[in-house]
Short mmCIF file of C-alpha atoms in Angstrom, two decimals:
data_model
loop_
_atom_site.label_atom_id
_atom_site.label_comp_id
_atom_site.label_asym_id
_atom_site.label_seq_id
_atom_site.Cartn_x
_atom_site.Cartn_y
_atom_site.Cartn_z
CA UNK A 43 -6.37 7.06 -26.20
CA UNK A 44 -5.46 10.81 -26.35
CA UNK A 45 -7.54 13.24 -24.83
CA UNK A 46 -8.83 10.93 -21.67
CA UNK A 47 -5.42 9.89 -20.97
CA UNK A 48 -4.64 13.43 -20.94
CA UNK A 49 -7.13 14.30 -18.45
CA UNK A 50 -6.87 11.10 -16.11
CA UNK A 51 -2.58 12.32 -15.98
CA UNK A 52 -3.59 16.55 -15.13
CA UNK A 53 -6.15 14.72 -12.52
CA UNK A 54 -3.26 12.96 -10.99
CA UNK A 55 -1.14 15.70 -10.88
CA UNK A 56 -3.43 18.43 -9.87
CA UNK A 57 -3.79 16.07 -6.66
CA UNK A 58 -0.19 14.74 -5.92
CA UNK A 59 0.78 18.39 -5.83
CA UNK A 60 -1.83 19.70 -3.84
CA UNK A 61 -1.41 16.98 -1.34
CA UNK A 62 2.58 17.36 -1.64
CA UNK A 63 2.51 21.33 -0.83
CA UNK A 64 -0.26 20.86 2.08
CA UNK A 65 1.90 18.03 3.76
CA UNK A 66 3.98 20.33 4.85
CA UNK A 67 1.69 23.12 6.88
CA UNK A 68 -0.15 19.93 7.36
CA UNK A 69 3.15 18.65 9.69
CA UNK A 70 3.21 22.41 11.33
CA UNK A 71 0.29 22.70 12.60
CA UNK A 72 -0.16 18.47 14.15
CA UNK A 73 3.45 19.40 16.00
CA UNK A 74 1.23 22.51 17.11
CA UNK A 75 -1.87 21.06 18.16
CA UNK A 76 0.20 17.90 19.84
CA UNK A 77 -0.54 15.40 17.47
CA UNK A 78 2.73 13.75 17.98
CA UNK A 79 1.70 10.66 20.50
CA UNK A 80 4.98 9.02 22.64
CA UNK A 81 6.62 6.45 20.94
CA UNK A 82 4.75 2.65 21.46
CA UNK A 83 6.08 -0.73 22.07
CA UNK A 84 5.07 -1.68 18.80
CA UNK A 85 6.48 1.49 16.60
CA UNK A 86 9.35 0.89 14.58
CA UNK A 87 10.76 4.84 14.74
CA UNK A 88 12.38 6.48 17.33
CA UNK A 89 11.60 9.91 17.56
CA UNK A 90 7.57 11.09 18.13
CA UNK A 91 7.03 11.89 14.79
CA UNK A 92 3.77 13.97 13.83
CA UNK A 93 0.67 12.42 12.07
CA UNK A 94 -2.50 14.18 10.46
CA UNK A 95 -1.24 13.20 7.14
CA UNK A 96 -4.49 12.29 5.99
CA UNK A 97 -5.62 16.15 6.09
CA UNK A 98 -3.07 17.00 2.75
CA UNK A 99 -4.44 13.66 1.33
CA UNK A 100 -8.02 14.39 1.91
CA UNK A 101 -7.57 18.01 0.43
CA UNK A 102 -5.61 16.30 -2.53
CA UNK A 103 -8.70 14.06 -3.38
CA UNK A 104 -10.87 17.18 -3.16
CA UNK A 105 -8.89 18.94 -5.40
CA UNK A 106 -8.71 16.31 -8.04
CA UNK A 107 -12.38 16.01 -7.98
CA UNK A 108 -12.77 19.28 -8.26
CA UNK A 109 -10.73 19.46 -11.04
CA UNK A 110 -11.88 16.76 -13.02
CA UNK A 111 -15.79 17.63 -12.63
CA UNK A 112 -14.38 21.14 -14.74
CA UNK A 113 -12.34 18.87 -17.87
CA UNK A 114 -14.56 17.76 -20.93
CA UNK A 115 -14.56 13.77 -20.82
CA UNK A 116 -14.49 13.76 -17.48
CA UNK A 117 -17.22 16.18 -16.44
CA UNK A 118 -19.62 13.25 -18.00
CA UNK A 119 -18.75 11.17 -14.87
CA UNK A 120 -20.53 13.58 -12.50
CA UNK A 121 -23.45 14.09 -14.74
CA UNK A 122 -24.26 10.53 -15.52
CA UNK A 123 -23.42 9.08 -12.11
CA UNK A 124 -23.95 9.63 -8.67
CA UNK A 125 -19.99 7.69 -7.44
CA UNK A 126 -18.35 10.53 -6.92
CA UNK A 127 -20.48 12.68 -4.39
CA UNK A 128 -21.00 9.12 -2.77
CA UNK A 129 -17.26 8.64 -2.39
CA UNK A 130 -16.75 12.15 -1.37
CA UNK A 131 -19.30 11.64 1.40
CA UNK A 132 -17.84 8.09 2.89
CA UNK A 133 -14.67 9.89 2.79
CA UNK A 134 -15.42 13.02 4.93
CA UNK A 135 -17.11 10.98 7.37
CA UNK A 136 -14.23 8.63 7.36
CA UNK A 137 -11.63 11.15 7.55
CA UNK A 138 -13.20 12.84 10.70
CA UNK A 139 -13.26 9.80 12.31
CA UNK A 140 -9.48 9.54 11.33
CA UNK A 141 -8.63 12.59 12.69
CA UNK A 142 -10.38 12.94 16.04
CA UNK A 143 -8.59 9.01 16.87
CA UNK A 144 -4.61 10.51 15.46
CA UNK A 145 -5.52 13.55 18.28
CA UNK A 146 -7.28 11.38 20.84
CA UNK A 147 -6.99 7.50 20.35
CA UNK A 148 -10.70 6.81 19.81
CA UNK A 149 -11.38 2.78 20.94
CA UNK A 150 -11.23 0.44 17.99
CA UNK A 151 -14.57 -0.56 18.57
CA UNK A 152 -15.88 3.09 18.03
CA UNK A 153 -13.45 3.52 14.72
CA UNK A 154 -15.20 0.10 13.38
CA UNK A 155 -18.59 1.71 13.60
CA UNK A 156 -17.52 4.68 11.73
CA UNK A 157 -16.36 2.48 9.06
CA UNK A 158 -19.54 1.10 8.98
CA UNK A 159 -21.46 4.15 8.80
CA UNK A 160 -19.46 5.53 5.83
CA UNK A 161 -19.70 2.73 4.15
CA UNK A 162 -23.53 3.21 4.49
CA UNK A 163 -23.30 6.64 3.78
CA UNK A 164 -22.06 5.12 0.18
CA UNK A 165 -24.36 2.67 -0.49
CA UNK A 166 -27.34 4.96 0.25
CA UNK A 167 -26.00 7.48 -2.70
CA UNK A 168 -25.79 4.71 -4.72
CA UNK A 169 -22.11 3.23 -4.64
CA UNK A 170 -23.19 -0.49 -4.12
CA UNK A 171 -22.58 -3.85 -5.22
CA UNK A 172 -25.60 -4.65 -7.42
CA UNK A 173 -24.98 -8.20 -9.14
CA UNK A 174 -21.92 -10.34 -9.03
CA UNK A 175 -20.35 -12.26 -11.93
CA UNK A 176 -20.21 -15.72 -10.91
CA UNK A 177 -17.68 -18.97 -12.77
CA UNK A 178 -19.95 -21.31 -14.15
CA UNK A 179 -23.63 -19.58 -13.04
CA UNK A 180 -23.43 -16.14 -14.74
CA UNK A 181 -24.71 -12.96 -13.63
CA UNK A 182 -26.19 -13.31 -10.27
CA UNK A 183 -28.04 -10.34 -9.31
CA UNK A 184 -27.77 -9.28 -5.72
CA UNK A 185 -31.12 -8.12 -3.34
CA UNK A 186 -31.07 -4.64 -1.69
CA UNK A 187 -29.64 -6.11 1.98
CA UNK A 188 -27.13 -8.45 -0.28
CA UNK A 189 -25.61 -5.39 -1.86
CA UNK A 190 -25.72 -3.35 1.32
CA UNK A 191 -23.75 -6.32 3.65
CA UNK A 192 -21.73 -7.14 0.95
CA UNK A 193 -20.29 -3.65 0.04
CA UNK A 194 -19.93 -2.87 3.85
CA UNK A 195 -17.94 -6.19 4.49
CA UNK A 196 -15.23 -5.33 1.26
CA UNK A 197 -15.04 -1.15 2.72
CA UNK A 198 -14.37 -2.28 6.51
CA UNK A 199 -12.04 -5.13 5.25
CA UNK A 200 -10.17 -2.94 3.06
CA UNK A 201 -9.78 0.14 5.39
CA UNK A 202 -8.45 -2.22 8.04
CA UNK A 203 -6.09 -4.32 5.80
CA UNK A 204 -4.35 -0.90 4.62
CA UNK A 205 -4.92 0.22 8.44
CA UNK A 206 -2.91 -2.70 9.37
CA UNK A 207 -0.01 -2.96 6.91
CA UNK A 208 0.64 1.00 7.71
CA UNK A 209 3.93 -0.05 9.97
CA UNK A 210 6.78 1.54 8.31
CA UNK A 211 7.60 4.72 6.76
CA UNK A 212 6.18 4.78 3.18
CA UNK A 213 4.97 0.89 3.50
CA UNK A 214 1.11 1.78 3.39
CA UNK A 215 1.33 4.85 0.71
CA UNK A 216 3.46 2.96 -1.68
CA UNK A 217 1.63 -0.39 -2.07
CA UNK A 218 -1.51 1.32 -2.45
CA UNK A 219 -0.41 3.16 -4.95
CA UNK A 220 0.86 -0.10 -6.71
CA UNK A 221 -2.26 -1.38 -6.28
CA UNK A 222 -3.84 1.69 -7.55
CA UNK A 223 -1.61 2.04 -10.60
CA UNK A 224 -2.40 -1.97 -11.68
CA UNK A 225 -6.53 -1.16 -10.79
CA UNK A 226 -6.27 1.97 -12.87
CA UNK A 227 -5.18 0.29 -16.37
CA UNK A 228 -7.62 -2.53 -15.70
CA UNK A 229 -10.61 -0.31 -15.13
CA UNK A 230 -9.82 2.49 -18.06
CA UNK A 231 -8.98 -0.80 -20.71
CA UNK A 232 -12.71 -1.91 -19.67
CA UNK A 233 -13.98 1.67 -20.16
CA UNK A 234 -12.37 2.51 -22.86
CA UNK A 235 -11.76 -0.48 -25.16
CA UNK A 236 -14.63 -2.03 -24.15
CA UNK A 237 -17.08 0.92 -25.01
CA UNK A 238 -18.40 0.99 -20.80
CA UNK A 239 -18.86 4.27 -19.69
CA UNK A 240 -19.89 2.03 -15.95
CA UNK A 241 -16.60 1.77 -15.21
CA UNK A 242 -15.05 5.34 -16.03
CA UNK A 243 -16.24 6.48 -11.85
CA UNK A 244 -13.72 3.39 -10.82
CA UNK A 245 -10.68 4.36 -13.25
CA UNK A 246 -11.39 8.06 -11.91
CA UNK A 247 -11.35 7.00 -8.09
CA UNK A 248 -8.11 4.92 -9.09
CA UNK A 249 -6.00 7.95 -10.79
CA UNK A 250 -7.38 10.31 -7.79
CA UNK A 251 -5.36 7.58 -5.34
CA UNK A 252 -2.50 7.37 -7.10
CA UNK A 253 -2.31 11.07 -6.77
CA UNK A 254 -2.75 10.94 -2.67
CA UNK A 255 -0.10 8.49 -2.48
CA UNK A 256 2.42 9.75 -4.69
CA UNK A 257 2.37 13.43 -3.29
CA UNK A 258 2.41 12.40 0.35
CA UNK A 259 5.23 9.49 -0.48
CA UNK A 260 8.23 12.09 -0.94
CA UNK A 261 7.68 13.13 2.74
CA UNK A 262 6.21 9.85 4.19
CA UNK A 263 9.61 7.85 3.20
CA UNK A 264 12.15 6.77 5.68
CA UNK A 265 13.13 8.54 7.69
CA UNK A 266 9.59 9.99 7.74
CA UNK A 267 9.12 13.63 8.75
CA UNK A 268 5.13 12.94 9.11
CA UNK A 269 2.79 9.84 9.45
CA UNK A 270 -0.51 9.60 7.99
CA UNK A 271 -2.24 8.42 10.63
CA UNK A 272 -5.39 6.81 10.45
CA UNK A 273 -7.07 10.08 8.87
CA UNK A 274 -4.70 9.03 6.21
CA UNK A 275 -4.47 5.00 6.23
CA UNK A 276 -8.91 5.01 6.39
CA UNK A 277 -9.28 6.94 3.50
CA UNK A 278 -7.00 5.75 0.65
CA UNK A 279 -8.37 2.55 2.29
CA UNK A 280 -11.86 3.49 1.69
CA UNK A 281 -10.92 5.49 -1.85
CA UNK A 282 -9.46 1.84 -3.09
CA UNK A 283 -12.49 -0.72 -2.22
CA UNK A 284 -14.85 2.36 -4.00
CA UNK A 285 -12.85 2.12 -6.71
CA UNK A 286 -13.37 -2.06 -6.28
CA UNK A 287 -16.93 -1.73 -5.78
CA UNK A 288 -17.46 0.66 -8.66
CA UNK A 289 -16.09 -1.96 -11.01
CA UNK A 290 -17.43 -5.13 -9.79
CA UNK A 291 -20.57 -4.53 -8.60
CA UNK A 292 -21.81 -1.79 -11.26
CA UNK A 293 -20.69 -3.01 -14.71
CA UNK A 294 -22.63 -5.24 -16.91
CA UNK A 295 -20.29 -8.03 -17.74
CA UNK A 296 -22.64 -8.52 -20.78
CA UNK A 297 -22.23 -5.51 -22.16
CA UNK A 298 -18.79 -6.91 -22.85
CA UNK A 299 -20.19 -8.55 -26.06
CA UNK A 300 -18.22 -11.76 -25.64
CA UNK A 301 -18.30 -14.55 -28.19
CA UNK A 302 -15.91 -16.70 -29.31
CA UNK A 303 -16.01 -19.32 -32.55
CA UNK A 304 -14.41 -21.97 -30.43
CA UNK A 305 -14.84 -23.59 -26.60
CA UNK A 306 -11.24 -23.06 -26.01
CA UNK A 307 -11.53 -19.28 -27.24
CA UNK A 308 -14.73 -18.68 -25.21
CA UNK A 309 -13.00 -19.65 -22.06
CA UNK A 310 -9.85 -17.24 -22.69
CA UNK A 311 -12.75 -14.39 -23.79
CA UNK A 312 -15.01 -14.54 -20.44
CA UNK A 313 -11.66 -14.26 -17.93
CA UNK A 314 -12.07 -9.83 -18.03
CA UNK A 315 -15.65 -11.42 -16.85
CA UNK A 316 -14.46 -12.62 -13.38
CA UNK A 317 -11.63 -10.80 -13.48
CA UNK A 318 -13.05 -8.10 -11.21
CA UNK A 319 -13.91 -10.57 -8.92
CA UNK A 320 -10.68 -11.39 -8.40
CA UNK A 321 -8.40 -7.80 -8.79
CA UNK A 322 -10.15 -6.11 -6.03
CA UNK A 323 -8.71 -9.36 -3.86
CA UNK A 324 -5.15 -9.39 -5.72
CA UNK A 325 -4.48 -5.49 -4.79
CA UNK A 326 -4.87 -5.65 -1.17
CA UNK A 327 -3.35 -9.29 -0.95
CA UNK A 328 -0.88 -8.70 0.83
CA UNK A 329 -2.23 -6.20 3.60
CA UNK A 330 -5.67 -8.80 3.72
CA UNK A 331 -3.02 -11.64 4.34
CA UNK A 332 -1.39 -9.82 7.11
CA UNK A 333 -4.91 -8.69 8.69
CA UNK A 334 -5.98 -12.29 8.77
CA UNK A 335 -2.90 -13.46 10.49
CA UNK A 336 -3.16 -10.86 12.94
CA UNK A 337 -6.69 -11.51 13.77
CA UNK A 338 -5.74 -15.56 14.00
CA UNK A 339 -2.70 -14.56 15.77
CA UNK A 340 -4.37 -12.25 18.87
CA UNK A 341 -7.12 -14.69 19.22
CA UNK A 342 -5.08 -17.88 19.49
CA UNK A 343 -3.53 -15.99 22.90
CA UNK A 344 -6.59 -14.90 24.29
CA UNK A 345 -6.01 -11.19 22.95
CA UNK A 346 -8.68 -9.06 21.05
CA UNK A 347 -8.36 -8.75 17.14
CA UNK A 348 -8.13 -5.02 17.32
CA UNK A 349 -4.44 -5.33 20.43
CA UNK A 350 -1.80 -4.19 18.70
CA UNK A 351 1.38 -5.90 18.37
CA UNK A 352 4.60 -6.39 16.85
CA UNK A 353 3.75 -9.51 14.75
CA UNK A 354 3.62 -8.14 11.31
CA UNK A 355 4.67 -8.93 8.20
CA UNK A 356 6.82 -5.78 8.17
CA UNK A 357 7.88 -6.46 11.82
CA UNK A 358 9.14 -10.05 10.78
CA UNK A 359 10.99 -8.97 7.94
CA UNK A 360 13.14 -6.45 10.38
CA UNK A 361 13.78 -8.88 12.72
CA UNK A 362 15.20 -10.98 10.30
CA UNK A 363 17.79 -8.91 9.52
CA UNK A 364 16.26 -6.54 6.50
CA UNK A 365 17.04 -2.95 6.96
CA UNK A 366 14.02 -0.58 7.26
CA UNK A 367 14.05 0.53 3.38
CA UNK A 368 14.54 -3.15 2.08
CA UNK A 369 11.41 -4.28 4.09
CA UNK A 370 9.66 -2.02 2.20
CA UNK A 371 11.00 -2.49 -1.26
CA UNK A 372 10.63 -6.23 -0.84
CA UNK A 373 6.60 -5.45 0.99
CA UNK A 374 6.23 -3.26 -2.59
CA UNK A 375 7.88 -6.07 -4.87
CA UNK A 376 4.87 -8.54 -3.31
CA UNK A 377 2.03 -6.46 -4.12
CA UNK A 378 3.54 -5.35 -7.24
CA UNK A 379 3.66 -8.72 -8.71
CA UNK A 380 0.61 -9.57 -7.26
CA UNK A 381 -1.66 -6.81 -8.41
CA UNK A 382 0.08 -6.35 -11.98
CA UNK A 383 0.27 -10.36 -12.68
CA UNK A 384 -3.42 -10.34 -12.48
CA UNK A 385 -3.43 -7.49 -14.70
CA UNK A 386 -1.66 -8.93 -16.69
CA UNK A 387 -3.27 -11.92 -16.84
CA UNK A 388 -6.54 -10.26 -17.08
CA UNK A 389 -5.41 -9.04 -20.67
CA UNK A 390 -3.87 -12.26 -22.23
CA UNK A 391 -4.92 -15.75 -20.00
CA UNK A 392 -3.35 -17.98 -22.66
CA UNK A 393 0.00 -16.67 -22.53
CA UNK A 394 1.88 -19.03 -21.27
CA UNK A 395 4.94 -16.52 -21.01
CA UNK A 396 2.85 -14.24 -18.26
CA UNK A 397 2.78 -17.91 -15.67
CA UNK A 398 6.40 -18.57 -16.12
CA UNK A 399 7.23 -14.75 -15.47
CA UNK A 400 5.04 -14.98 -12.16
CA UNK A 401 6.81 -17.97 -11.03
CA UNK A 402 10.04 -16.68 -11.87
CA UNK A 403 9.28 -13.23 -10.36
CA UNK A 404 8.42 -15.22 -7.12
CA UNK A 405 11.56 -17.57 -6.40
CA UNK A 406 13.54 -13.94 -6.84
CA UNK A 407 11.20 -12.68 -4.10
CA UNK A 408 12.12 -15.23 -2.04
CA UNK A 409 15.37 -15.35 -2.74
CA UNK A 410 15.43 -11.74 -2.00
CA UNK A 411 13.46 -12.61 1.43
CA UNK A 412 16.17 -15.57 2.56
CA UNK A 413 19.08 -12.58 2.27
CA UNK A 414 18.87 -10.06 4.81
CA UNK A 415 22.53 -9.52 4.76
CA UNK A 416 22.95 -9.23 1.10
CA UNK A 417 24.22 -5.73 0.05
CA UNK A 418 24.67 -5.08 -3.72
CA UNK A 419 27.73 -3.03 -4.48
CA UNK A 420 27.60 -1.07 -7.66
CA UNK A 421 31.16 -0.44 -9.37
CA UNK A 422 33.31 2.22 -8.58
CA UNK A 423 31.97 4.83 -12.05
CA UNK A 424 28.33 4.66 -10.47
CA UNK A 425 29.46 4.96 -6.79
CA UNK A 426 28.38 8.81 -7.21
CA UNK A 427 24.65 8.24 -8.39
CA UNK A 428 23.93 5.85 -5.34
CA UNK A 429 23.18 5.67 -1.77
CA UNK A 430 26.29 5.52 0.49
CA UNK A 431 25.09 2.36 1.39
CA UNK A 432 25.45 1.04 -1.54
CA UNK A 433 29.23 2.13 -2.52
CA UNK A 434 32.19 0.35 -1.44
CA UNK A 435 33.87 1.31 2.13
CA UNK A 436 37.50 1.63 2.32
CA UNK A 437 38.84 1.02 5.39
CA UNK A 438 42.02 3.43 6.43
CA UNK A 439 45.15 2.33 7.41
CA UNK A 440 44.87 3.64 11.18
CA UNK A 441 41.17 2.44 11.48
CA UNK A 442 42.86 -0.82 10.66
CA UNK A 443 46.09 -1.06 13.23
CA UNK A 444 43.40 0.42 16.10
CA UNK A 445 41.23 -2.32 15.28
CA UNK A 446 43.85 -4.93 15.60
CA UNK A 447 44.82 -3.29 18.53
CA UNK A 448 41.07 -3.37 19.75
CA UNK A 449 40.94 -7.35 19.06
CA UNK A 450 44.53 -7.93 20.38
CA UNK A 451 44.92 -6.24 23.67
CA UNK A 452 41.59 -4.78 24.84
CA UNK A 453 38.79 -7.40 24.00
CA UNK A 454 40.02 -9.13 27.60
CA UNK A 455 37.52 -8.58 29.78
CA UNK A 456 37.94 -8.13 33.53
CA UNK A 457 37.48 -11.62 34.23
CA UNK A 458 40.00 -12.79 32.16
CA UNK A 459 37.79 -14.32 29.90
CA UNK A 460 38.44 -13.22 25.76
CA UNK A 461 35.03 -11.88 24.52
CA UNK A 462 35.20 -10.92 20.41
CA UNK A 463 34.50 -7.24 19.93
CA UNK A 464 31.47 -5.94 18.38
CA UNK A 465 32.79 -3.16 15.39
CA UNK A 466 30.35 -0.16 15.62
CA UNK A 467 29.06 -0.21 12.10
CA UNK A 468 28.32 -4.22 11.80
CA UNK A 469 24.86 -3.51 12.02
CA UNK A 470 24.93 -0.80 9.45
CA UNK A 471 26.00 -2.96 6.69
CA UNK A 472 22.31 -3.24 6.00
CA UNK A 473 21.28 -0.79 7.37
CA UNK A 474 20.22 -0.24 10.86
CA UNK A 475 16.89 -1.42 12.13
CA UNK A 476 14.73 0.27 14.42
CA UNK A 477 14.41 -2.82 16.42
CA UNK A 478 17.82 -2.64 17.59
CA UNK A 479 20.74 -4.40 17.52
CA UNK A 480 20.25 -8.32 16.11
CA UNK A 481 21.14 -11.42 18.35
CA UNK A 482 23.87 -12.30 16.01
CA UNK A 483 26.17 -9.07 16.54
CA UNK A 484 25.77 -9.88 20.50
CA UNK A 485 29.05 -10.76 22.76
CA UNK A 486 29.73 -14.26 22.47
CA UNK A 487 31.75 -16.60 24.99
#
């Protein structure tokens, strides 16, 4: 595993630090050219904050193609396919289109034709689905307009789906990078235990992502000094289903040599068969769920599927009572079990051990779902290598007397009527949330 290891890590970090210096001339020059729209009914932040994120994150993937066309194992990807120029083609087109609507608010109807066309643009330089493993048939192979409908369908669903879960600060960057991180092992244990040079374009196109995402995280996290915008959200959307369509649709799953001396062994041998069919789905589960609630949700009152609202799975976890960085951990922990229990799966299907860790993993999400008003506290030794947050408040003697003098004489109100006073930091015990303040902390009779 050395030396392509090697060169899939200086790919990665060739682009997280080109997109990581460029974010920030990046953010100069949208605050100069007035990219910073008024603050919506549906955004979470309160000050206009600048987006054109997606320039630093297209230069990034540039860069790591660039560099990885020039390293020895990886220069055999650009001479013995044709993925990479296609990708870098969807994703200029793509990235315009991105642009131009984070400066002028193109209609949704225009940006969904522009999806299409880059996905085109892919499929005619030869990034297409070809054949499709399918449980129980085999390998179907696919006709020229099958390919061509079925990789557009997977490129606009993706783009959208990451579109749609980019809410909160970091949300979108981070869980595709999750997502790209568990697609990444998958694809380089196919190419390189497996022998299948077919998939090395996809674990390429995975490592590149991670590299967007991780550079443009450190300034993209709350509170966010620069949004990517949908120059950004399209094309790490459009990056991960070429990665997904590299995989699935152009290697052999018969040049996987599978055999097995027993039924029950053949069955656990032929799951890295239809595994692909599945991981593309698993890493974008939970942005595809919340794009098909939305879409189900805007319909069933009469609104279009491209309105905007505040329905969200990132929405509902704020107004429950999570704190703007806890929605997103929690949003990561999802997709992070998701994507690498499939992985994981993917490698050993008869572990029983890998089920009961999924399960397990999932009543703690939950649990960690039901309390919104749970606050660890670390002891006092580690108070200094934590968050404020996160360290134990103690309360001063005169904060104390002036807040039993608050409760005892002044929380009369002019009416005569007692009203219980609302303490200025309740809210911040997890955190304030840009909704505002919850129904819970309101004046009560």
């Amino acid at each position: 595993m050395g030396k392509p290891v090697r060169e899939y890590l200086l790919t990665l970090c060739i682009t997280a630090a080109v997109t990581y210096l460029l974010t920030g001339p990046v953010r100069k020059f949208a605050i100069v050219a007035g990219a910073m729209p008024e603050i919506r009914a549906r955004d979470v932040h309160r000050e206009p904050t600048p987006r054109l994120g997606g320039i630093a994150m297209f230069f990034g993937l540039c860069a790591g193609l660039l560099v990885a066309d020039h390293l020895t194992n990886l220069n055999e990807v650009f001479a013995k396919s044709n993925e990479p120029r296609a990708l870098l083609s969807g994703a200029a087109l793509i990235w315009l289109i991105g642009v131009l609507d984070d400066k002028f608010e193109i209609d949704a109807l225009i940006k969904l034709g522009g999806q299409m066309i880059a996905a085109g643009v892919m499929v005619m330089q030869g990034l297409t689905i070809l054949w499709l493993p399918v449980p129980g048939v085999g390998n179907v192979a696919l006709t020229q307009w099958q390919g061509t409908l079925l990789t557009v369908a997977l490129v606009v669903i993706t783009i959208n789906a990451v579109n749609f879960v980019d809410g909160l600060d970091g949300l979108a960057a981070g869980m595709v990078c999750i997502a790209a991180g568990a697609f990444f092992l998958y694809a380089y244990r196919i190419w390189y235990s497996y022998g299948i040079e077919a998939a090395a374009p996809g674990t390429l196109f995975a490592a590149i992502l991670m590299g967007m995402c991780l550079g443009f995280l450190p300034h993209n996290m709350h509170p966010a000094r620069i949004f990517m915008g949908d120059s950004g959200s399209m094309l790490i959307g459009l990056v991960l289903s070429a990665g997904a369509i590299s995989i699935t649709g152009q290697v052999d799953p018969d040049a996987l040599n599978l055999y097995a001396g027993s039924e029950k062994a053949a069955v656990h041998q032929t799951v890295p068969v239809y595994i692909p069919l599945l991981l593309p789905l698993t890493i974008i589960a939970v942005p595809a769920a919340d794009l098909v609630l939305a879409i189900v949700r805007r319909t069933w009152r009469g609104q279009s599927p491209f309105a905007a609202d505040r329905g969200h799975l990132h929405h509902r976890l704020l107004e429950i009572g999570h704190s703007h960085s806890r929605a997103v951990l929690i949003m990561y922990f999802w997709s992070a079990l998701i994507g690498f229990g499939a992985l994981a799966y993917s490698v050993n299907s008869a572990s029983m051990w890998i089920v009961l860790g999924v399960v397990f993993l999932s009543a703690v999400g939950l649990v960690l779902l039901l309390l919104p008003r749970f606050t660890p506290r670390v002891p006092v030794w580690a108070q200094r290598f934590v968050p404020p947050r996160y360290r134990r408040r103690r309360r001063a003697p005169e904060a104390t007397a002036a807040a039993e003098a608050v409760t005892g004489t002044e929380a009369e109100a002019p009416g005569g009527e007692e009203r219980t006073p609302v303490t200025a930091g309740v809210s911040g015990v997890n955190g304030a949330t840009a909704i505002g303040g919850r129904s819970r902390f309101l004046d009560r009779r």
